[in-house]
Amino acid sequence: MSTNSLWAIPLGGLGEFGMNMMVLRYGDEIIVIDAGLMFPEQELLGVDIVIPDITYLKQNKSKVRAIVLTHAHEDHIGAIPYILPELNVPIYGTEFTLAIVRKKLEEHGLLDSADLREVAAGQKSTIGAFHIEYLHVTHSTIDCVALAVRTPVGVIIHTGDFKIDPTPVDGKPFDLHAFARYGQEGVLALFSDSTNVERPGFTPSERAVVVRLEELFRAAPRKVVVSCFSSSVHRIQQVIDIAQMVGRKVGIVGRSMVDNIEIAHGLGKLRIPDGSVVRPQDIKSYDPKRLVVLASGTQAEPMSALSRIAVDNHRLLSLNETDTVILSARIIPGNEKAIFRMIDHLFRRRVLVYYEGGRSAPIHVSGHASQEEMKILLQLVKPKYFVPLHGEYRQLFRHAALAEQVGAVSGQIFLMETGHPIEFTADGAAHMREAVSAGRVMVDSGSLEEIQDVVIRDRRHLAEDGVVVPIIAIDKHTGHIETSPEIVTRGFLPSEDGQELLGKAREVILKTMEQSTPEEMTDWSVIKEKIRVDLKRFLNKQTSKRPLILPVILEV
Ligand SMILES: [Zn+2]
Ligand SMILES: [Zn+2]
C-alpha cells in the first residue's frame, strides 16, 4: 500500500444488524473501532453467538495498536471476549463501557491479561498516527461517544450509535458544538449510524416515555412488570423514578438486569433512593399493588427472565390475572415470532400486556437518529466523503440518498460492503479492488471455539462427536410425555458404558420436562431448546464431547 494513504476496512455491521467493527489503517498502524456480536438467526441451530471474522487483524497482528469502543451495547462490544485471546491489545472506552467489558472479561477469565484504558467525552488519546477525540452523543444507553480521528490524511468522524436527544435523562446533551467545530475545520469523512433512516422527523427524547409509563403504573390494578434492555440505563432510571412517584417499590429480576443495575449504580450513574428496592426473595410475597418489577428478556430469549415468567416458571415471580406487563423495547426483526408467542402466553394468564405499536403515547422510543437528526449532523460536519454505517443494505442506501439530498457532502458518498476497503489519500478516495478476508464466525459459547460456518461446524461435530437425537412423544391432549424418551445416536458412543450414559441422559430429559410448566410443554421451540441446552451440558460433562443434538418431538 502507499504509505500516505488511509484505509477504512469494515469487518462487520454493514448489510446486517449487529457485529459492528471498523478498521482504520495508516501505514503500519491499525486501530479497530468497536468489536460487536450478533445474535444468530433461528436456523443457526446450536450456535450461541456470531462475531466478525478477524483473519485480517490476525494477519496483521503486529500492526494492531488498539480497540476503541463507542458504547456498551452488545453489537459494539460483545465480541471482545472472543477476540482478545488472539489479539490482546489495549482497549479504550468510557467508564460505563469499560465497566461492562470488565464484567464480561471477568466471566471469561480474561480480565487479568486485559489492558483497559478509560477515557471520557472531551478527552483525547494518541494511538500511533491516530489522534482521537471522544465526542459525547446521546443514545439509549449512557456514556456513549462518537470518535473524531485525526489522521495524517484528514479527520474521520465515526458517530457510533446516536440520536440527538434534546432532553437527555442524565442531563448530558449531545455535543453539537464539537461536531460543528470539526465541520468548520474540515472533515475528510463522516461514518454515520443508518438504523432509522426510514423514519421521517425526529426520534423522540428518552423522556417521552414518562407520560405513558406513569399513566400505566397509576392505572395498574396489581403489580407491574417492565421489561427493557438491561443496558437501557435511562429507561431503568425512569422506571425507578416513576415507581417512587406513584408509591411503588422496585424489584429486579434477570441476571443481566441485576448485573447492569449494579454496575451503573456502583458508578453513580443510576439514582436509586434508599429503601426503594425490594429484595429478590421478597418479591413474591410483596403487596402487588405497591410493586414494579424490572425484568430482562424483551426479545423472548429462551432462558430469559420474562420468557420464564410468561410460562410461570420463574422462581422469584409469577403473574396473575390483571397484573401488568410493559414491553419497553423494540421488537427486533427476526424475533417477532418468539416475542408474540411470549405475549400470547401472558394474555392466556389474563395479564394486561402493553407493547410497541399502539397509538397512545409511547412506552418505548428508539435510541437511533431519524431523518431530521441525520440531516442536522450532515449539515454540521459537512464532510468531504460520507459513508453510511450500521444497517441493512437498504438502510445504508437510503442514508446515502438522504445525504445526496441534503447536499452537505462535497466529495463522494460511498456504500461499503463488509471486507471491502476504501482508500483515502491526499488526492481523493476510492474503493479498493482487493477485498480482505471477512465474514461471520459462529461461536459456541460453551467451548470458546470458533466455528467457521454452520455446515463445517455441523460436519465437525458429526465427524468428531457424532449426533444425538432425543425423541420425545407428547400426548397432544394432555401435554404429558407418553413413554420414556428414546435417544438415537450415531458416531457418539464408543464404549460399553453407552447404555448407562443414555439411561442417565433420559433422566436428564425427563427432569427438564418435569421442571417445565404446562405452557412450556405446548411450546415446542421452547421445550426443544431447553432439552438441547440441558443435554449438551450433561453430555459434555460426562464425555467431554460436543455431539450435534437435535431434539425431535412427536405428537401422539
Ligand atoms: Zn449499535
Ligand atoms: Zn447502541
Coordinates of C-alpha atoms and ligand atoms in Angstrom, one line a residue:
M1 CA 0.0 0.0 0.0
S2 CA 1.0 3.6 -0.5
T3 CA 2.5 4.9 2.8
N4 CA 0.4 8.0 2.7
S5 CA -3.0 6.5 2.5
L6 CA -5.6 5.7 5.0
W7 CA -7.7 2.6 4.6
A8 CA -11.1 2.1 6.2
I9 CA -11.9 -1.5 6.3
P10 CA -15.3 -2.6 7.6
L11 CA -15.2 -6.1 9.1
G12 CA -18.9 -6.1 10.2
G13 CA -22.0 -4.1 10.7
L14 CA -22.8 -3.4 7.1
G15 CA -25.8 -5.1 5.4
E16 CA -26.7 -6.8 8.7
F17 CA -27.8 -5.9 12.2
G18 CA -25.0 -6.3 14.7
M19 CA -21.3 -7.2 15.0
N20 CA -20.1 -3.7 14.3
M21 CA -16.4 -3.4 13.6
M22 CA -14.5 -0.8 11.5
V23 CA -10.7 -1.0 11.0
L24 CA -8.6 2.1 10.2
R25 CA -5.1 1.6 8.9
Y26 CA -2.5 4.1 8.2
G27 CA 0.9 2.6 7.1
D28 CA 1.8 0.0 9.7
E29 CA -0.7 1.1 12.2
I30 CA -4.1 -0.2 12.8
I31 CA -6.9 0.8 15.2
V32 CA -10.2 -1.1 15.5
I33 CA -13.4 0.7 16.2
D34 CA -15.9 -1.5 18.1
A35 CA -16.0 -5.3 18.3
G36 CA -19.6 -6.3 18.4
L37 CA -21.5 -9.5 18.2
M38 CA -24.7 -10.6 16.6
F39 CA -27.3 -13.0 17.9
P40 CA -27.9 -15.9 15.5
E41 CA -31.0 -16.3 13.4
Q42 CA -33.1 -19.3 14.3
E43 CA -31.8 -21.5 11.5
L44 CA -28.3 -21.5 13.1
L45 CA -29.3 -24.2 15.5
G46 CA -26.8 -24.7 18.2
V47 CA -24.8 -21.5 17.6
D48 CA -24.8 -19.2 20.5
I49 CA -23.4 -16.0 19.0
V50 CA -21.9 -14.7 15.8
I51 CA -18.8 -12.5 15.7
P52 CA -16.9 -10.8 12.8
D53 CA -14.1 -12.8 11.2
I54 CA -10.9 -11.2 12.3
T55 CA -8.5 -13.1 10.0
Y56 CA -7.3 -9.7 8.5
L57 CA -6.4 -8.5 12.0
K58 CA -4.6 -11.8 12.8
Q59 CA -2.6 -11.5 9.6
N60 CA -1.6 -8.0 10.7
K61 CA -1.3 -8.7 14.4
S62 CA 1.9 -6.7 15.0
K63 CA 0.3 -3.6 13.5
V64 CA -2.9 -3.5 15.6
R65 CA -2.5 -0.8 18.2
A66 CA -5.9 -0.7 20.0
I67 CA -9.5 -1.4 20.0
V68 CA -11.6 1.8 20.6
L69 CA -15.1 1.4 21.8
T70 CA -18.0 3.8 21.2
H71 CA -20.5 2.4 23.8
A72 CA -21.6 -0.6 25.8
H73 CA -24.1 -2.3 23.6
E74 CA -23.5 -5.9 22.7
D75 CA -23.4 -5.2 18.9
H76 CA -20.4 -3.0 19.7
I77 CA -18.5 -4.8 22.5
G78 CA -19.9 -8.4 22.5
A79 CA -17.1 -10.0 20.5
I80 CA -14.3 -8.7 22.8
P81 CA -14.0 -11.9 25.0
Y82 CA -13.7 -14.0 21.8
I83 CA -11.1 -11.9 20.0
L84 CA -9.0 -10.7 22.9
P85 CA -7.2 -14.1 23.4
E86 CA -6.0 -13.7 19.8
L87 CA -5.4 -10.0 19.8
N88 CA -4.5 -8.7 23.2
V89 CA -4.3 -5.0 22.5
P90 CA -5.3 -2.1 24.7
I91 CA -9.0 -1.3 24.8
Y92 CA -10.1 2.3 25.0
G93 CA -13.6 3.2 26.3
T94 CA -15.6 5.3 28.6
E95 CA -16.2 4.4 32.3
F96 CA -19.5 2.6 31.9
T97 CA -18.5 0.9 28.6
L98 CA -15.3 -0.5 30.3
A99 CA -17.3 -1.5 33.4
I100 CA -19.5 -3.7 31.2
V101 CA -16.5 -5.0 29.3
R102 CA -14.7 -5.7 32.6
K103 CA -17.6 -7.9 33.8
K104 CA -17.5 -9.9 30.6
L105 CA -13.8 -10.4 30.7
E106 CA -14.1 -11.5 34.3
E107 CA -16.6 -14.1 33.3
H108 CA -14.2 -15.4 30.7
G109 CA -11.2 -15.4 32.9
L110 CA -9.5 -12.8 30.8
L111 CA -9.5 -9.7 33.0
D112 CA -6.0 -10.1 34.4
S113 CA -4.4 -10.0 31.0
A114 CA -6.5 -7.2 29.6
D115 CA -5.3 -3.6 29.2
L116 CA -8.3 -1.3 29.7
R117 CA -7.8 2.4 29.3
E118 CA -10.6 4.7 30.4
V119 CA -11.4 7.8 28.5
A120 CA -14.2 10.4 28.8
A121 CA -16.0 12.6 26.4
G122 CA -14.0 15.7 25.7
Q123 CA -10.7 13.9 26.2
K124 CA -8.1 12.9 23.6
S125 CA -5.8 9.9 23.1
T126 CA -2.9 9.4 20.8
I127 CA -2.6 5.9 19.4
G128 CA 0.3 5.9 16.9
A129 CA -0.6 8.0 13.9
F130 CA -4.2 8.4 15.2
H131 CA -5.2 11.3 17.4
I132 CA -8.7 10.6 18.8
E133 CA -11.1 12.9 20.4
Y134 CA -14.2 11.5 22.1
L135 CA -17.4 13.4 21.5
H136 CA -20.4 12.9 23.7
V137 CA -23.5 11.6 21.9
T138 CA -27.0 10.7 23.2
H139 CA -28.4 7.2 22.7
S140 CA -30.4 4.6 24.6
T141 CA -27.6 3.8 27.0
I142 CA -25.2 6.1 28.9
D143 CA -21.6 7.2 28.4
C144 CA -21.7 7.0 24.6
V145 CA -19.2 8.7 22.4
A146 CA -18.5 9.4 18.7
L147 CA -14.9 9.4 17.6
A148 CA -13.1 12.2 15.8
V149 CA -10.0 10.5 14.5
R150 CA -7.3 12.9 13.3
T151 CA -5.0 11.1 10.8
P152 CA -2.2 12.4 8.6
V153 CA -4.7 12.3 5.7
G154 CA -7.5 14.2 7.4
V155 CA -10.2 13.9 10.1
I156 CA -12.5 10.9 10.2
I157 CA -15.7 11.1 12.3
H158 CA -17.3 7.9 13.3
T159 CA -20.6 8.6 15.1
G160 CA -21.1 5.2 16.8
D161 CA -24.8 4.9 17.6
F162 CA -26.6 8.1 18.3
K163 CA -29.8 10.2 18.3
I164 CA -29.9 13.9 19.1
D165 CA -31.9 13.9 22.4
P166 CA -32.6 17.5 23.4
T167 CA -33.7 16.5 26.9
P168 CA -31.5 13.5 27.9
V169 CA -32.4 11.8 31.2
D170 CA -28.9 12.1 32.6
G171 CA -28.8 15.8 31.6
K172 CA -25.8 15.4 29.3
P173 CA -26.6 16.8 25.9
F174 CA -25.4 15.7 22.5
D175 CA -22.2 17.7 21.9
L176 CA -23.4 19.5 18.7
H177 CA -20.6 22.1 19.3
A178 CA -17.8 19.6 18.9
F179 CA -19.3 18.3 15.6
A180 CA -19.7 21.9 14.4
R181 CA -16.1 22.7 15.3
Y182 CA -14.8 19.8 13.2
G183 CA -17.2 20.8 10.4
Q184 CA -15.7 24.3 10.4
E185 CA -12.1 22.9 10.4
G186 CA -12.9 20.4 7.6
V187 CA -13.7 16.7 7.9
L188 CA -12.4 14.2 5.4
A189 CA -15.0 11.5 6.0
L190 CA -18.1 11.0 8.1
F191 CA -19.2 7.5 9.0
S192 CA -22.7 7.5 10.4
D193 CA -25.4 5.4 12.0
S194 CA -28.2 4.5 9.5
T195 CA -30.6 2.4 11.6
N196 CA -33.6 4.7 11.5
V197 CA -33.2 6.3 8.1
E198 CA -36.6 5.1 7.1
R199 CA -38.2 7.2 9.8
P200 CA -39.1 10.8 9.0
G201 CA -38.8 13.6 11.6
F202 CA -37.0 13.4 14.9
T203 CA -36.7 10.4 17.2
P204 CA -38.5 11.4 20.5
S205 CA -36.4 12.1 23.6
E206 CA -35.9 9.2 26.0
R207 CA -38.1 11.3 28.3
A208 CA -41.1 10.8 26.0
V209 CA -42.0 7.5 27.7
V210 CA -42.6 9.1 31.1
V211 CA -46.2 10.1 30.4
R212 CA -47.4 6.8 29.3
L213 CA -45.4 4.8 31.9
E214 CA -46.7 6.9 34.7
E215 CA -50.3 6.5 33.4
L216 CA -49.9 2.7 33.3
F217 CA -48.2 2.5 36.7
R218 CA -51.1 4.5 38.3
A219 CA -53.8 2.6 36.5
A220 CA -52.4 -0.9 37.1
P221 CA -54.7 -2.8 39.5
R222 CA -51.9 -5.0 40.7
K223 CA -48.2 -5.5 40.1
V224 CA -46.4 -4.1 37.1
V225 CA -43.5 -5.8 35.3
V226 CA -41.5 -3.6 33.0
S227 CA -39.1 -5.3 30.6
C228 CA -36.4 -3.3 28.8
F229 CA -32.9 -3.9 27.6
S230 CA -30.6 -4.2 30.7
S231 CA -28.3 -1.7 29.0
S232 CA -31.1 0.9 28.8
V233 CA -29.9 2.8 31.8
H234 CA -32.1 5.9 31.0
R235 CA -35.2 3.7 30.9
I236 CA -34.3 1.9 34.1
Q237 CA -33.8 5.3 35.8
Q238 CA -37.2 6.5 34.6
V239 CA -38.9 3.3 35.9
I240 CA -37.3 3.8 39.3
D241 CA -38.3 7.5 39.4
I242 CA -41.9 6.9 38.3
A243 CA -42.2 4.0 40.7
Q244 CA -41.1 6.3 43.5
M245 CA -43.6 8.9 42.4
V246 CA -46.6 6.6 42.4
G247 CA -45.6 4.9 45.7
R248 CA -44.4 1.6 44.4
K249 CA -41.2 -0.2 45.2
V250 CA -38.9 -1.8 42.6
G251 CA -37.9 -5.5 42.3
I252 CA -35.2 -6.6 39.8
V253 CA -35.1 -10.0 38.1
G254 CA -32.9 -11.5 35.4
R255 CA -29.1 -11.8 35.6
S256 CA -28.2 -9.1 33.1
M257 CA -30.7 -6.7 34.6
V258 CA -29.3 -7.3 38.1
D259 CA -25.7 -7.0 36.9
N260 CA -26.1 -3.9 34.8
I261 CA -28.1 -2.0 37.5
E262 CA -25.4 -2.9 40.0
I263 CA -22.6 -1.6 37.7
A264 CA -24.4 1.6 36.8
H265 CA -25.4 2.2 40.4
G266 CA -21.8 1.5 41.5
L267 CA -20.5 4.2 39.1
G268 CA -23.1 6.7 40.4
K269 CA -24.8 6.7 37.0
L270 CA -28.1 5.4 38.4
R271 CA -30.0 7.1 41.2
I272 CA -31.7 4.6 43.4
P273 CA -33.3 6.1 46.6
D274 CA -32.6 4.2 49.8
G275 CA -35.3 1.7 50.6
S276 CA -36.8 1.7 47.2
V277 CA -35.7 -1.7 46.2
V278 CA -37.4 -5.0 47.2
R279 CA -35.1 -7.9 47.9
P280 CA -35.4 -10.7 45.3
Q281 CA -36.6 -13.2 47.9
D282 CA -39.4 -10.8 49.0
I283 CA -40.7 -10.1 45.5
K284 CA -43.2 -13.0 45.6
S285 CA -44.8 -12.0 48.8
Y286 CA -44.7 -8.2 48.4
D287 CA -48.0 -6.3 48.1
P288 CA -48.7 -6.4 44.3
K289 CA -50.4 -3.1 44.4
R290 CA -47.2 -1.5 45.5
L291 CA -44.7 -3.2 43.3
V292 CA -42.9 -2.7 40.0
V293 CA -40.5 -5.3 38.7
L294 CA -37.8 -4.7 36.2
A295 CA -37.1 -7.8 34.1
S296 CA -34.8 -8.7 31.3
G297 CA -35.8 -10.7 28.3
T298 CA -37.6 -8.2 25.9
Q299 CA -36.7 -10.4 22.9
A300 CA -38.1 -13.5 24.4
E301 CA -34.7 -15.2 24.6
P302 CA -35.5 -18.8 25.6
M303 CA -33.8 -18.7 29.0
S304 CA -34.5 -15.1 29.9
A305 CA -36.5 -13.9 32.9
L306 CA -39.5 -12.7 31.0
S307 CA -39.8 -15.8 28.9
R308 CA -39.8 -17.9 32.1
I309 CA -42.3 -15.6 33.8
A310 CA -44.6 -15.8 30.8
V311 CA -44.9 -19.6 31.2
D312 CA -44.9 -19.4 35.0
N313 CA -41.5 -20.9 35.5
H314 CA -39.6 -18.2 37.4
R315 CA -38.6 -18.8 40.9
L316 CA -39.0 -15.2 42.1
L317 CA -42.1 -14.1 40.3
S318 CA -45.4 -15.4 39.0
L319 CA -48.1 -13.4 37.3
N320 CA -51.8 -13.5 37.8
E321 CA -54.9 -12.0 36.3
T322 CA -54.8 -8.2 36.0
D323 CA -51.1 -8.0 36.6
T324 CA -49.5 -5.7 34.0
V325 CA -46.5 -6.4 31.7
I326 CA -45.0 -3.5 29.8
L327 CA -42.5 -4.4 27.0
S328 CA -40.5 -1.2 26.8
A329 CA -38.3 -2.2 23.9
R330 CA -38.2 -2.6 20.2
I331 CA -39.3 -5.8 18.7
I332 CA -36.1 -6.7 16.8
P333 CA -36.9 -8.1 13.3
G334 CA -36.4 -11.8 13.3
N335 CA -37.6 -12.1 16.9
E336 CA -41.3 -11.3 16.2
K337 CA -42.4 -14.9 16.4
A338 CA -40.8 -15.7 19.7
I339 CA -41.9 -12.4 21.2
F340 CA -45.5 -12.7 20.1
R341 CA -45.6 -16.3 21.4
M342 CA -44.4 -15.0 24.7
I343 CA -47.1 -12.2 24.7
D344 CA -49.7 -14.9 23.9
H345 CA -48.6 -16.8 27.0
L346 CA -49.1 -13.7 29.0
F347 CA -52.5 -13.0 27.6
R348 CA -53.5 -16.6 28.4
R349 CA -52.9 -15.9 32.0
R350 CA -55.1 -12.8 31.6
V351 CA -52.2 -10.4 32.2
L352 CA -52.6 -6.9 30.8
V353 CA -49.8 -6.6 28.2
Y354 CA -48.6 -3.4 26.6
Y355 CA -46.1 -3.5 23.7
E356 CA -44.9 -1.3 20.9
G357 CA -47.3 -0.4 18.2
G358 CA -50.2 1.3 20.0
R359 CA -51.5 4.7 19.0
S360 CA -51.2 6.2 22.5
A361 CA -48.1 7.9 23.9
P362 CA -45.0 5.7 23.5
I363 CA -43.8 3.1 26.1
H364 CA -40.6 2.8 24.1
V365 CA -38.5 5.2 22.0
S366 CA -35.7 4.4 19.7
G367 CA -32.1 5.2 20.5
H368 CA -31.2 6.0 16.9
A369 CA -31.5 9.2 14.9
S370 CA -34.3 9.7 12.5
Q371 CA -34.0 11.6 9.2
E372 CA -34.0 15.1 10.5
E373 CA -31.3 14.4 13.0
M374 CA -29.2 12.7 10.3
K375 CA -29.6 15.9 8.2
I376 CA -28.5 18.1 11.1
L377 CA -25.4 16.0 11.6
L378 CA -24.5 16.1 7.9
Q379 CA -25.0 19.9 7.9
L380 CA -22.8 20.4 10.9
V381 CA -20.0 18.1 9.8
K382 CA -20.1 18.9 6.0
P383 CA -17.7 16.1 5.2
K384 CA -15.8 15.6 2.0
Y385 CA -16.8 11.9 1.9
F386 CA -19.7 10.2 3.5
V387 CA -20.1 6.6 4.5
P388 CA -23.4 5.2 5.9
L389 CA -22.8 2.6 8.6
H390 CA -24.9 0.4 11.0
G391 CA -27.8 -1.0 9.0
E392 CA -29.0 -3.4 6.4
Y393 CA -28.2 -2.6 2.8
R394 CA -31.5 -0.7 2.1
Q395 CA -30.8 1.5 5.1
L396 CA -27.3 2.3 4.0
F397 CA -28.6 3.0 0.6
R398 CA -31.3 5.3 1.8
H399 CA -28.9 7.1 4.1
A400 CA -26.7 7.7 1.1
A401 CA -29.7 9.1 -0.8
L402 CA -30.6 11.3 2.1
A403 CA -27.0 12.7 2.2
E404 CA -27.2 13.4 -1.5
Q405 CA -30.5 15.3 -1.0
V406 CA -29.0 17.4 1.8
G407 CA -26.1 18.3 -0.4
A408 CA -23.7 18.8 2.5
V409 CA -21.2 16.3 1.1
S410 CA -18.6 18.0 -1.1
G411 CA -17.0 14.8 -2.5
Q412 CA -18.3 11.3 -2.9
I413 CA -20.7 9.1 -1.0
F414 CA -19.6 5.5 -0.5
L415 CA -21.7 2.4 0.0
M416 CA -19.4 0.0 1.7
E417 CA -19.6 -3.8 2.0
T418 CA -18.0 -5.9 4.6
G419 CA -14.4 -6.7 3.8
H420 CA -14.1 -4.1 1.0
P421 CA -11.8 -1.2 2.0
I422 CA -11.9 2.4 0.9
E423 CA -8.5 4.2 0.4
F424 CA -8.2 7.8 1.3
T425 CA -5.2 9.8 0.0
A426 CA -4.4 13.4 -0.4
D427 CA -5.8 13.2 -4.0
G428 CA -9.0 11.5 -3.3
A429 CA -10.8 8.4 -2.2
A430 CA -11.8 5.2 -3.9
H431 CA -13.0 1.7 -3.3
M432 CA -10.0 -0.7 -3.4
R433 CA -10.0 -3.5 -5.8
E434 CA -9.0 -6.2 -3.4
A435 CA -11.2 -7.3 -0.5
V436 CA -9.7 -8.6 2.7
S437 CA -11.0 -11.7 4.3
A438 CA -14.1 -11.0 6.2
G439 CA -17.3 -12.7 7.2
R440 CA -19.1 -14.3 10.2
V441 CA -17.7 -16.6 12.7
M442 CA -20.1 -18.8 14.7
V443 CA -19.3 -19.3 18.3
D444 CA -20.4 -22.0 20.6
S445 CA -20.0 -20.0 23.8
G446 CA -19.6 -23.1 26.0
S447 CA -16.5 -24.2 24.1
L448 CA -15.0 -20.8 23.3
E449 CA -14.2 -22.4 20.0
E450 CA -14.8 -20.6 16.7
I451 CA -16.9 -22.3 14.1
Q452 CA -16.1 -21.3 10.6
D453 CA -19.5 -21.7 9.3
V454 CA -22.5 -23.8 10.2
V455 CA -22.0 -26.5 7.7
I456 CA -18.4 -27.0 8.7
R457 CA -19.4 -26.8 12.3
D458 CA -22.1 -29.5 11.9
R459 CA -19.7 -31.7 9.9
R460 CA -17.1 -31.4 12.5
H461 CA -19.5 -32.1 15.3
L462 CA -20.7 -35.1 13.4
A463 CA -17.2 -36.3 12.5
E464 CA -15.7 -36.0 15.9
D465 CA -18.5 -36.3 18.3
G466 CA -21.5 -37.7 16.4
V467 CA -25.1 -36.9 16.6
V468 CA -27.7 -37.4 19.4
V469 CA -31.3 -37.3 18.6
P470 CA -33.6 -37.4 21.6
I471 CA -37.2 -38.4 20.6
I472 CA -39.9 -37.3 22.9
A473 CA -43.6 -38.4 22.4
I474 CA -46.1 -35.9 23.9
D475 CA -49.8 -36.6 24.1
K476 CA -51.5 -33.8 22.2
H477 CA -54.4 -33.6 24.5
T478 CA -52.8 -33.8 27.9
G479 CA -49.4 -32.4 27.1
H480 CA -47.9 -35.3 29.0
I481 CA -45.0 -37.4 27.9
E482 CA -46.3 -40.7 26.6
T483 CA -43.4 -43.0 27.0
S484 CA -39.8 -42.7 28.2
P485 CA -37.9 -40.6 25.7
E486 CA -35.9 -42.5 23.1
I487 CA -32.4 -41.5 22.2
V488 CA -30.9 -42.4 18.9
T489 CA -27.2 -41.8 18.4
R490 CA -24.7 -42.1 15.5
G491 CA -21.0 -41.9 15.9
F492 CA -21.2 -40.8 19.5
L493 CA -20.9 -43.7 21.9
P494 CA -17.8 -45.9 21.5
S495 CA -17.8 -47.8 24.8
E496 CA -19.9 -50.3 26.7
D497 CA -21.0 -47.7 29.3
G498 CA -23.0 -46.2 26.5
Q499 CA -26.2 -47.7 27.7
E500 CA -25.7 -46.4 31.2
L501 CA -25.0 -43.0 29.9
L502 CA -28.1 -43.0 27.7
G503 CA -30.1 -44.0 30.7
K504 CA -28.9 -41.0 32.6
A505 CA -29.4 -38.8 29.6
R506 CA -33.1 -40.0 29.5
E507 CA -33.4 -38.9 33.1
V508 CA -32.0 -35.5 32.2
I509 CA -34.7 -35.1 29.6
L510 CA -37.4 -36.3 32.0
K511 CA -36.2 -33.8 34.6
T512 CA -36.1 -31.0 32.1
M513 CA -39.7 -31.9 31.1
E514 CA -40.8 -32.2 34.8
Q515 CA -39.4 -28.8 35.6
S516 CA -41.3 -27.2 32.7
T517 CA -44.7 -25.7 33.0
P518 CA -47.7 -27.0 31.0
E519 CA -47.4 -23.9 28.8
E520 CA -43.8 -24.6 28.0
M521 CA -44.8 -28.2 27.2
T522 CA -47.1 -26.9 24.5
D523 CA -44.5 -24.6 23.1
W524 CA -42.2 -26.9 21.2
S525 CA -39.5 -24.5 20.3
V526 CA -39.1 -23.6 24.0
I527 CA -39.0 -27.2 25.1
K528 CA -36.6 -28.3 22.3
E529 CA -34.2 -25.6 23.2
K530 CA -34.4 -26.5 26.9
I531 CA -33.7 -30.1 26.2
R532 CA -30.8 -29.2 23.8
V533 CA -29.2 -27.0 26.4
D534 CA -29.6 -29.4 29.3
L535 CA -28.5 -32.4 27.3
K536 CA -25.5 -30.6 25.9
R537 CA -24.3 -29.6 29.3
F538 CA -24.8 -33.2 30.6
L539 CA -23.1 -35.0 27.7
N540 CA -20.2 -32.5 27.6
K541 CA -19.6 -33.0 31.3
Q542 CA -19.8 -36.8 31.1
T543 CA -17.9 -37.3 27.9
S544 CA -16.1 -34.0 27.1
K545 CA -17.7 -34.4 23.7
R546 CA -20.0 -32.0 21.9
P547 CA -22.3 -34.0 19.7
L548 CA -24.8 -32.4 17.5
I549 CA -28.1 -32.6 19.4
L550 CA -31.3 -32.5 17.5
P551 CA -34.4 -32.9 19.7
V552 CA -37.5 -34.3 18.0
I553 CA -41.0 -34.0 19.5
L554 CA -43.7 -36.4 18.3
E555 CA -47.3 -35.6 18.9
V556 CA -49.2 -38.7 19.6
Ligands
ZN1 ZN -25.5 -0.5 17.6
ZN2 ZN -26.2 1.1 20.5

